[in-house]
Coordinates of C-alpha atoms in Angstrom, one line a residue:
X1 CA 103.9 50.3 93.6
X2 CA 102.4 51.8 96.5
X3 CA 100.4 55.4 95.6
X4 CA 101.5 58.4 96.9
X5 CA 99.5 59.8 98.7
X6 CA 99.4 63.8 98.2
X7 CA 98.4 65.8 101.3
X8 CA 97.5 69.5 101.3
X9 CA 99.5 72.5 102.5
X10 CA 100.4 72.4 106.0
X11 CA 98.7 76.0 106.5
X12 CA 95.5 74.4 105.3
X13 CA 95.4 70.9 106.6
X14 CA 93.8 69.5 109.7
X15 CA 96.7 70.0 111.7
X16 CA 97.3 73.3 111.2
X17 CA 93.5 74.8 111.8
X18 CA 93.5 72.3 115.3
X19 CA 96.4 74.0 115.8
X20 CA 95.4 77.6 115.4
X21 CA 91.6 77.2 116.5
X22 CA 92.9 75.3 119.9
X23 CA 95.0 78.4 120.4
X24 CA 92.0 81.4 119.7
X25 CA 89.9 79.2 122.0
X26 CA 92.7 79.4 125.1
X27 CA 92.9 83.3 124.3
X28 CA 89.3 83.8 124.1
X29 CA 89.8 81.9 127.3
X30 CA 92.1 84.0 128.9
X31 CA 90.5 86.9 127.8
X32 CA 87.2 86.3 129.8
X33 CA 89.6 85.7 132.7
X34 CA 91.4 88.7 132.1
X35 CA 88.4 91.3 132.2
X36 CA 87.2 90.5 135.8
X37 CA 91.4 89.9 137.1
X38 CA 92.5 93.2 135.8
X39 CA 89.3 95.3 137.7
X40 CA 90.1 93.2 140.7
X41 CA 93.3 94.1 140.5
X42 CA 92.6 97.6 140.3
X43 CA 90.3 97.3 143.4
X44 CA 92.5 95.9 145.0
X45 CA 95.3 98.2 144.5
X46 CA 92.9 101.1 145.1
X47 CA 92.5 99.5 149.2
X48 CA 95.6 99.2 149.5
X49 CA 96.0 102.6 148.9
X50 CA 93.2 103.4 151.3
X51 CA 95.1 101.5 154.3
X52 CA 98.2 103.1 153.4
X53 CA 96.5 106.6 154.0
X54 CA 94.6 105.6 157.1
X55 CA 98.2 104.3 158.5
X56 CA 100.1 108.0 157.5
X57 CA 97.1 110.3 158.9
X58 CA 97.6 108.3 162.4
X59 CA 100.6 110.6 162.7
X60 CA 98.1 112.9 163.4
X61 CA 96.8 111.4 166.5
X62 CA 100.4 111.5 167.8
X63 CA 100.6 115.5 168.0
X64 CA 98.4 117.3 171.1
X65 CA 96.9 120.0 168.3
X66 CA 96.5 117.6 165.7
X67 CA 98.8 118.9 163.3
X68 CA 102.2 118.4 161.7
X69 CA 104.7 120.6 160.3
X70 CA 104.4 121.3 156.4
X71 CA 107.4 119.2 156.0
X72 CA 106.4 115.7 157.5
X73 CA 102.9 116.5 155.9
X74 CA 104.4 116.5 152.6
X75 CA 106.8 113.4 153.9
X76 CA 103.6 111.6 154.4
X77 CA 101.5 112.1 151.5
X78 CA 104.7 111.3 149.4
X79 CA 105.1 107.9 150.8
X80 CA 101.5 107.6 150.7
X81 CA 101.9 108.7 146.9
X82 CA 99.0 111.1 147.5
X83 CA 98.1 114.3 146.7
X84 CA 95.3 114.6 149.6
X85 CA 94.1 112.2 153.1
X86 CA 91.0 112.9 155.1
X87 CA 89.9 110.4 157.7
X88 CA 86.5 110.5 159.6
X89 CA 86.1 108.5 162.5
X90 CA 82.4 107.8 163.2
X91 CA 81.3 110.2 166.2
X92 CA 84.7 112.7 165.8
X93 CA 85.5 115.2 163.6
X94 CA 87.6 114.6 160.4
X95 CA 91.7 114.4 160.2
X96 CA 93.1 115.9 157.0
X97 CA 96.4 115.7 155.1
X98 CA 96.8 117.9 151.9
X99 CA 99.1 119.4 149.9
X100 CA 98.7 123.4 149.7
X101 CA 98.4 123.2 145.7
X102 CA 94.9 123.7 144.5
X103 CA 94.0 119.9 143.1
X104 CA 91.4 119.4 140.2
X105 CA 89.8 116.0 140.6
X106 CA 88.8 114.6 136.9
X107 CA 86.9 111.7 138.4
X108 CA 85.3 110.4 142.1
X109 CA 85.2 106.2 143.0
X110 CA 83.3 105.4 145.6
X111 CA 84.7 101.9 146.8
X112 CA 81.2 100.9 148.5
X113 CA 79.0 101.1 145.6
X114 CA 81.4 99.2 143.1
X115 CA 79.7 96.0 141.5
X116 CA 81.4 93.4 139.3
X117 CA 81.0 94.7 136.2
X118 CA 81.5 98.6 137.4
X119 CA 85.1 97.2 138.6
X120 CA 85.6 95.6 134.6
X121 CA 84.3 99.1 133.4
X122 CA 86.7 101.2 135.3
X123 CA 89.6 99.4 135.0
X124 CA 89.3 99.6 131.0
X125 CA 88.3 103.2 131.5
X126 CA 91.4 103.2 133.5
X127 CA 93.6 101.8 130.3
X128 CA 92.4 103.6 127.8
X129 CA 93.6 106.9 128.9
X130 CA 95.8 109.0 127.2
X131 CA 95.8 111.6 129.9
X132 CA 97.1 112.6 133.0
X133 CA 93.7 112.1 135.9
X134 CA 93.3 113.1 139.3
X135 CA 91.0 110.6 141.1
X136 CA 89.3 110.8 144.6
X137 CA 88.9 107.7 146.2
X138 CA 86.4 107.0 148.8
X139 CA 85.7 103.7 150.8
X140 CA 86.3 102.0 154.3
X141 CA 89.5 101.7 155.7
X142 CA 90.7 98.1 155.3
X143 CA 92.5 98.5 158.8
X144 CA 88.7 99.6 160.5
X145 CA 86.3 99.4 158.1
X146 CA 84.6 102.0 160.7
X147 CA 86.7 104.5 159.2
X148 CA 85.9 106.1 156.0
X149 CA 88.9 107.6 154.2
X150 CA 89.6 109.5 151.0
X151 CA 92.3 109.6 149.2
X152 CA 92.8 112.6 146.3
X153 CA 95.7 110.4 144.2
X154 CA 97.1 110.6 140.7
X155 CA 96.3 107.7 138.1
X156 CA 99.5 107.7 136.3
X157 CA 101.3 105.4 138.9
X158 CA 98.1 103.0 139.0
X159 CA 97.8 102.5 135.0
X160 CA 101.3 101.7 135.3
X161 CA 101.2 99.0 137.8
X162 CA 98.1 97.9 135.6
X163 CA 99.7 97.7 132.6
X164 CA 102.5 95.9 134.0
X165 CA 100.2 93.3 135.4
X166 CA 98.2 93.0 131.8
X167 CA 101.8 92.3 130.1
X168 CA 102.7 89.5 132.8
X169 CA 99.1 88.4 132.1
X170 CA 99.3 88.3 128.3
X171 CA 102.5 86.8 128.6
X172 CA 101.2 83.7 130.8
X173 CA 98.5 83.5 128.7
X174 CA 100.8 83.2 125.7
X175 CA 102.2 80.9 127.1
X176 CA 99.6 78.9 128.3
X177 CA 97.9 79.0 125.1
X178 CA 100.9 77.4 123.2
X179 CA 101.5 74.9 125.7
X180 CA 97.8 73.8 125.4
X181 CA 97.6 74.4 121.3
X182 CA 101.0 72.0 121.1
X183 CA 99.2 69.4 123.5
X184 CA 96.5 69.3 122.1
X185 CA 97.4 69.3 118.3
X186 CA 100.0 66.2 119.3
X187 CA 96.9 64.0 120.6
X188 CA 94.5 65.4 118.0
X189 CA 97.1 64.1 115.2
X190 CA 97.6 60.8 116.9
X191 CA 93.9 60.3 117.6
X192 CA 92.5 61.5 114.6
X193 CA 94.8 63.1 111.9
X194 CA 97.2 59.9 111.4
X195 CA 94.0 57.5 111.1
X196 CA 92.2 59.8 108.7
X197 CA 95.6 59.7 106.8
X198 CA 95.5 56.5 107.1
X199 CA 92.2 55.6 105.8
X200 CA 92.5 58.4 103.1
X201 CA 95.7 56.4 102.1
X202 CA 93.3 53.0 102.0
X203 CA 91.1 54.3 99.8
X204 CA 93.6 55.1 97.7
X205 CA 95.3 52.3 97.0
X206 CA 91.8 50.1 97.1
X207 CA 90.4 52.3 94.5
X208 CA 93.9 51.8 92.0
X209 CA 93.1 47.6 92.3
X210 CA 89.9 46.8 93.8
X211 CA 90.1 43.3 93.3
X212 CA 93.7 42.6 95.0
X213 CA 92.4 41.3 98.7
X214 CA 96.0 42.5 100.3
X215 CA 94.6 46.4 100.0
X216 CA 91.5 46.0 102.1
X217 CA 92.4 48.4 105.0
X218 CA 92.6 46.1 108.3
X219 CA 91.1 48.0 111.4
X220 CA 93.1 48.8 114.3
X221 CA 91.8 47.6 117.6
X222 CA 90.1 51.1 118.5
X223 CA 86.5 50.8 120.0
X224 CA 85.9 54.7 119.2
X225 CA 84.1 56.5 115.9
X226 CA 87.7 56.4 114.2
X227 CA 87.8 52.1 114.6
X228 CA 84.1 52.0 113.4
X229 CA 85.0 54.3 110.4
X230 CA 88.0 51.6 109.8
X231 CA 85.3 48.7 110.4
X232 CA 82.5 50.0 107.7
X233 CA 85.2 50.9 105.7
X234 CA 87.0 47.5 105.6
X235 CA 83.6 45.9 105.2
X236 CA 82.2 48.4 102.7
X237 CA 86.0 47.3 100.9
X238 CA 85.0 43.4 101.0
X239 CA 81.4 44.1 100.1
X240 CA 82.6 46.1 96.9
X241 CA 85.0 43.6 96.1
X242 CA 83.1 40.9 96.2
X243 CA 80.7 42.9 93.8
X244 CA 83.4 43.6 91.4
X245 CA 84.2 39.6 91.2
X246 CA 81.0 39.3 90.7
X247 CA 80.8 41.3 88.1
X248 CA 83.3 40.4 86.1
X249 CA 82.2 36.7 86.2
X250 CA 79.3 37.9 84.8
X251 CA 80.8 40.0 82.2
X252 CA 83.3 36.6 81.1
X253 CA 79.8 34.6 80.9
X254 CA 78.4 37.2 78.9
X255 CA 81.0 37.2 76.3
X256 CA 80.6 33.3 76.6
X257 CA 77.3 33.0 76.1
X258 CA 77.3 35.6 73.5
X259 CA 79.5 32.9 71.6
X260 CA 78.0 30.0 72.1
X261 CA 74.3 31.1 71.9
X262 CA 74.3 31.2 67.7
X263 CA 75.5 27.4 67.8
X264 CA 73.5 26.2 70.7
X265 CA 70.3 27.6 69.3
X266 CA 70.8 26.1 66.1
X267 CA 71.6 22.6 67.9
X268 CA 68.1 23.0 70.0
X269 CA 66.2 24.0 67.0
X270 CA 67.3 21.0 65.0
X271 CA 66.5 18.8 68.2
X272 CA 62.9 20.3 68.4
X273 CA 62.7 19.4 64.7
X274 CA 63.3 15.8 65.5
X275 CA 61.2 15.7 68.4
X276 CA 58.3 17.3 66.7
X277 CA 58.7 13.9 64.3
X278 CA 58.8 11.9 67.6
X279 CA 55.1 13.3 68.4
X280 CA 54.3 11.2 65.1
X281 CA 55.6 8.0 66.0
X282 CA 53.3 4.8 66.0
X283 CA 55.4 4.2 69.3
X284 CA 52.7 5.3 72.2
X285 CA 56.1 5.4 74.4
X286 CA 57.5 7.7 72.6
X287 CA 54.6 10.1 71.7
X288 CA 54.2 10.1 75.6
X289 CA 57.8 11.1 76.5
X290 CA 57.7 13.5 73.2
X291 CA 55.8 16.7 74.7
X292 CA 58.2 16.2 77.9
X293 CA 61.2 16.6 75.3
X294 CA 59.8 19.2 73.8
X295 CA 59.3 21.2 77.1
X296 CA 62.7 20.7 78.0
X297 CA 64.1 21.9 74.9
X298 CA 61.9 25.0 74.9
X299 CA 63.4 26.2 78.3
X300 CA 66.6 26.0 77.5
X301 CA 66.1 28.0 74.6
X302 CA 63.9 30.3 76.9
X303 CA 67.2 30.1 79.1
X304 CA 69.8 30.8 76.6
X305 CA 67.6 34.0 75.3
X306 CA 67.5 35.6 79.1
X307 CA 70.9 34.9 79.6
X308 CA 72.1 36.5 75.8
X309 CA 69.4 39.1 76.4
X310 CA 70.9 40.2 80.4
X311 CA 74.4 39.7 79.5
X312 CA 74.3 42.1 75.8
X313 CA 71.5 44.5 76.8
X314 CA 72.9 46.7 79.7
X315 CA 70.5 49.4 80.5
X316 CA 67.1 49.5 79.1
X317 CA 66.5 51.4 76.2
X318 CA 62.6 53.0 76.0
X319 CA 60.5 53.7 73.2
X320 CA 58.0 55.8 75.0
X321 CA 54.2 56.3 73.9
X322 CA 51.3 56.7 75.3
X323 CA 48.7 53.6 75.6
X324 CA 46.1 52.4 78.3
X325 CA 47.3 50.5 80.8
X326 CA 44.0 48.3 80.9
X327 CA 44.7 47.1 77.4
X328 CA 48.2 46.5 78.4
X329 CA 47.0 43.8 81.3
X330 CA 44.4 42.6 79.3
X331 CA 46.7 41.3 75.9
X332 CA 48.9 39.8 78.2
X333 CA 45.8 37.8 79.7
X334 CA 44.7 37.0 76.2
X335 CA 48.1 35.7 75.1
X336 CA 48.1 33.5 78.3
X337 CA 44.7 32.0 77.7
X338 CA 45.2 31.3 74.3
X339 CA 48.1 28.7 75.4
X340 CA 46.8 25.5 75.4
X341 CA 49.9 24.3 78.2
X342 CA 48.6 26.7 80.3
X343 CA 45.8 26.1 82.7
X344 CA 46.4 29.9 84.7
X345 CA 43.6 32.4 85.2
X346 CA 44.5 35.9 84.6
X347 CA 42.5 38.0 86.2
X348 CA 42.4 42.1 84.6
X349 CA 41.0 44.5 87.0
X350 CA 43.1 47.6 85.7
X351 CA 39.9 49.9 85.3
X352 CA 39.6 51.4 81.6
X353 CA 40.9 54.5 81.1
X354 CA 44.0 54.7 82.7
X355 CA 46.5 56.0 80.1
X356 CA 50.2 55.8 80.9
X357 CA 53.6 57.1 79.2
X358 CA 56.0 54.0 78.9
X359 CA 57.5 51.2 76.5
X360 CA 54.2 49.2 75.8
X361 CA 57.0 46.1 74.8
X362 CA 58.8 46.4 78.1
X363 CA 56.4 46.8 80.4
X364 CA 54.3 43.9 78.5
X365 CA 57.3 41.9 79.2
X366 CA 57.3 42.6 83.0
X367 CA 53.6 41.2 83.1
X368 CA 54.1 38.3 81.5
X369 CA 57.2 37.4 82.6
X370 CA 55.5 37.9 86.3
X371 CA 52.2 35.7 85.6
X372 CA 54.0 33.0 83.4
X373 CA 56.6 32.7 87.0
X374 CA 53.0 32.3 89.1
X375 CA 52.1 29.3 86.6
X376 CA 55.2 27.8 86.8
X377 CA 54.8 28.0 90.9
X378 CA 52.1 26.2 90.5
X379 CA 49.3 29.3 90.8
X380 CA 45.9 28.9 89.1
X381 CA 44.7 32.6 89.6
X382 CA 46.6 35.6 89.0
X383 CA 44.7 39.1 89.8
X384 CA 46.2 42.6 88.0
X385 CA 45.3 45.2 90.4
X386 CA 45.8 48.7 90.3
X387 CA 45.6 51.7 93.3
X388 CA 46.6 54.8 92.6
X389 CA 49.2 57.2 95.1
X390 CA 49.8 60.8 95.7
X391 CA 52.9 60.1 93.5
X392 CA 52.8 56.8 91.8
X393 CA 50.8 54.0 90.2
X394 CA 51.3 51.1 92.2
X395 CA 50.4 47.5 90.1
X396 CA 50.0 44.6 91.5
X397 CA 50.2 41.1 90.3
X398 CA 49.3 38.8 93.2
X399 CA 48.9 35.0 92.5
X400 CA 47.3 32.2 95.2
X401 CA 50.6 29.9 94.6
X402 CA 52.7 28.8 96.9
X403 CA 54.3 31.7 97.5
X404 CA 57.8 32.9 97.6
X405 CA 60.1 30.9 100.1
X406 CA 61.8 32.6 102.8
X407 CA 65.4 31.9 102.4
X408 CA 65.6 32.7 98.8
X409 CA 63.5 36.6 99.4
X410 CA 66.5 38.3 100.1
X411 CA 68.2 37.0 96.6
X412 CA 64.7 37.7 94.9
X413 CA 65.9 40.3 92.2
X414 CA 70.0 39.4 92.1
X415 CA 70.9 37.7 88.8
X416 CA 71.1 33.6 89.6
X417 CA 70.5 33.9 92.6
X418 CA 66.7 34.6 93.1
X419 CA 64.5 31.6 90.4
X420 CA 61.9 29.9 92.7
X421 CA 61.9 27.4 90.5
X422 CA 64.6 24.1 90.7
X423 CA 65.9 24.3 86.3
X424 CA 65.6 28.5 86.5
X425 CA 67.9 31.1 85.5
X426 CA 66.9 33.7 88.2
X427 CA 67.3 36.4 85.5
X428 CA 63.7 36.9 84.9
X429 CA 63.1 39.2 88.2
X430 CA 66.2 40.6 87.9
X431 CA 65.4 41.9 84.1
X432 CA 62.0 42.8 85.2
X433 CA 63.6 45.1 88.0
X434 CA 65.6 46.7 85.6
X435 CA 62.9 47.3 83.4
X436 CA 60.6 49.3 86.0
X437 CA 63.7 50.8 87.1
X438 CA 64.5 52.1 83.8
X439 CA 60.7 53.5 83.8
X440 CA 61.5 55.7 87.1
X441 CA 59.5 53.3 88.8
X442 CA 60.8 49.9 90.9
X443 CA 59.3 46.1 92.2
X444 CA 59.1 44.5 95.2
X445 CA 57.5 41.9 97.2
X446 CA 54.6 42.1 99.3
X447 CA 51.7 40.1 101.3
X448 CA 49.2 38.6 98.6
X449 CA 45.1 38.3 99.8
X450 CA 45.2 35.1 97.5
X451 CA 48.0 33.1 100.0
X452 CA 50.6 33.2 97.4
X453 CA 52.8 35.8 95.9
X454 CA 52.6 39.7 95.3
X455 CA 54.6 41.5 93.7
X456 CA 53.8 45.7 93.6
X457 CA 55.3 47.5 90.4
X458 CA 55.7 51.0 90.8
X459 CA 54.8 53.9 87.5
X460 CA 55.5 57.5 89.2
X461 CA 53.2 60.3 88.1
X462 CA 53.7 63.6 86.6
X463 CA 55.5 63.7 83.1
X464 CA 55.4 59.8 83.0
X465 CA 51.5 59.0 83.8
X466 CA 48.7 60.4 83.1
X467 CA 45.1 59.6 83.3
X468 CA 41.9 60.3 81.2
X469 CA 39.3 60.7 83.6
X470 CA 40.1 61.8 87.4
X471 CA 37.2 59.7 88.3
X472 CA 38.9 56.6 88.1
X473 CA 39.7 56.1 91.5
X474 CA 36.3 57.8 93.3

């Protein structure tokens, strides 16, 4: 049965913030648009009143005295909607209209020195009034601008115009701003929302059986971030899978080893018994093909330990102290030279002095399991160096073998995967990994001066090394 998957609240999913953010950004929008439409607006309306005045005070020029009765004055500034008109031709005198009532101006625009933000200012000035203004407007005629007229005008018919325009404004932008916000949020869920579903919904059902191929999520055909998210994804899916078989083929040889390991080490001790007694014969063919026997039963026993030992011992347990790393390298040289098999030179050049904080019996294990490997490569000289980082101790244990070969480097430290050798186990490097993992440290492979293999084991400082002298190192 198919998981379901559980998505959050609509208010708080990715829908619903694209949603709201894509309609503050289109208001935010028409905001900025709004602030420079709404002072052109009133700039505009304000000429427009200027024309209109310059057209009514012509009926001045129709008279011989250049006056009009009270009456058709009045007429004219009414339809003019204005309280006052003065026009002033350049070179003539100036032509008036005016109410007889004594007008108190509250404020004076002069159209010829407004700039682009003054108009924004004004305007706003304009709408936030909660009072009845008298304004005198000054600025060429639109008709001539060689005529200069003034109007003396009430506000209250302007802000009202205005704030009819801002509503058929806000309402456009309304509008806009949905239409855009719904647009938007459609292709933002069909480009992004449904494939994030739909690789949320993978990942849930992969995680519930990782090992049932049919729930790796298969890409779509997309070329964009989303269809290399699906890609990755799909191979991260495969990758983990494949670990996860892997793993539990181990674990099922584990437990089978773990069985068979009491009985099969009893079997190879009694065989090395008998072949000890072949070593004796008065045959010379058989005392020949005797040691051979013997060497063969020995690694499998070897084998059958590593195997037990990497299969039952999970992470590294460490019995910390404190000992000198010189004395460290130079028992595992002495064990090596004492074995007669073994024609390797171990070279020590740890200087004295250099105390550490680790599992002597571990980290003993790491260097001979490393320069027993070089002698089995077929290495004659192995050299234990030591330089010393800001951070770390780095060891290395270089050999003038053949070397490591190429196509087996990137299975070097995997479990039977990464032996050099034709009859190994390929545990030994990946126990020894563990091992300076489990230390804080780590191994890996490097160039070695001597032509063969190097391999550079890492300590870290602080808490976990220490030295005696600082002059070790110059």
């Amino acid at each position: 049965m198919t998981p379901k998957l559980h998505l959050p609240p609509f208010i708080t999913s990715l829908s619903a913030k694209l949603l709201i953010l894509t309609t503050m950004f289109v208001l935010l929008a028409e905001i900025l648009i709004f602030a420079p439409s709404i002072g052109r607006f009133r700039f505009v309306s304000l000429q427009e009143q200027l024309a209109d005045a310059h057209l009514a005070i012509l009926a001045l020029d129709a008279t011989d005295d250049m006056m009009v009765s009270e009456d058709l004055e009045k007429e004219l500034l009414r339809h003019v909607n204005a309280l006052a008109v003065a026009l002033t031709r350049p070179g003539q005198g100036k032509l008036m209209l005016m109410d007889g009532a004594d007008v108190v101006v509250d404020a004076t625009y002069d159209l010829r020195e407004e700039s682009f933000f003054g108009l924004i200012r004004d305007a706003f000035v304009s709408l936030g009034q909660d009072r009845h203004r008298v304004l005198r407007i000054i600025g060429p005629s639109p008709k001539d601008p060689r005529v200069l007229v003034e109007v003396v005008m009430s506000e209250t018919r302007l802000r009202m115009e205005m704030f009819d325009y801002s509503w058929r404004i806000l309402a456009l932008s309304l509008g806009i701003a949905l239409m855009t916000a719904a647009l938007v949020f459609v292709s933002l869920h069909r480009l992004l929302v449904q494939p994030m579903r739909r690789i949320t919904s993978s990942m849930i059902v992969f995680r519930d059986a990782p090992e049932d191929v049919g729930r790796i999520i298969k890409p779509s055909r997309r070329t964009d971030e989303v269809g290399v998210a699906e890609q990755e994804l799909a191979s991260m899916q495969q990758s983990l899978q494949a670990s996860l078989g892997q793993k539990n083929r181990l674990a099922a040889l584990g437990t089978a080893a773990a069985k068979i390991n009491h009985d099969l080490r009893n079997g190879l001790a009694t065989a090395r018994l008998i072949s000890d007694r072949l070593k004796r014969s008065d045959d010379p063919e058989v005392r020949e093909v005797a040691p051979v026997l013997l060497a063969a039963i020995d690694r499998a026993v070897h084998i059958c330990g590593q195997m037990l030992n990497f299969t039952k011992e999970g992470a590294p347990r460490l019995d910390i102290t404190h000992f000198d790393l010189h004395d460290l390298a130079g028992e595992v040289v002495d064990t090596i030279s004492a074995a007669e098999s073994v024609s390797l030179l171990v070279q020590n050049h740890i200087p004295p002095g250099m105390e550490v904080s680790g599992d002597w019996e571990q980290l003993y294990r790491v260097f001979e399991n490393l320069a027993r490997n070089a002698e089995q490569a077929g290495a004659s000289v192995v050299e234990i160096r030591l330089q010393q980082e800001p951070d770390c101790l780095i060891v290395t244990v270089a050999d003038n073998g053949p070397g490591v070969p190429a196509e087996i480097r990137s299975n070097l430290f995997k479990p039977f995967k990464g032996s050099t050798r034709q009859n190994g186990s390929g545990l030994g490097l990946a126990i020894t990994r563990d091992l300076m993992r489990a230390h804080g440290g780590d191994i890996w492979l490097d160039v070695s001066e001597l032509g063969g293999a190097c391999f550079c084991l890492e300590l870290p400082l602080g808490d976990s090394v220490t030295t005696r002298s600082d002059q070790l190192f110059g």
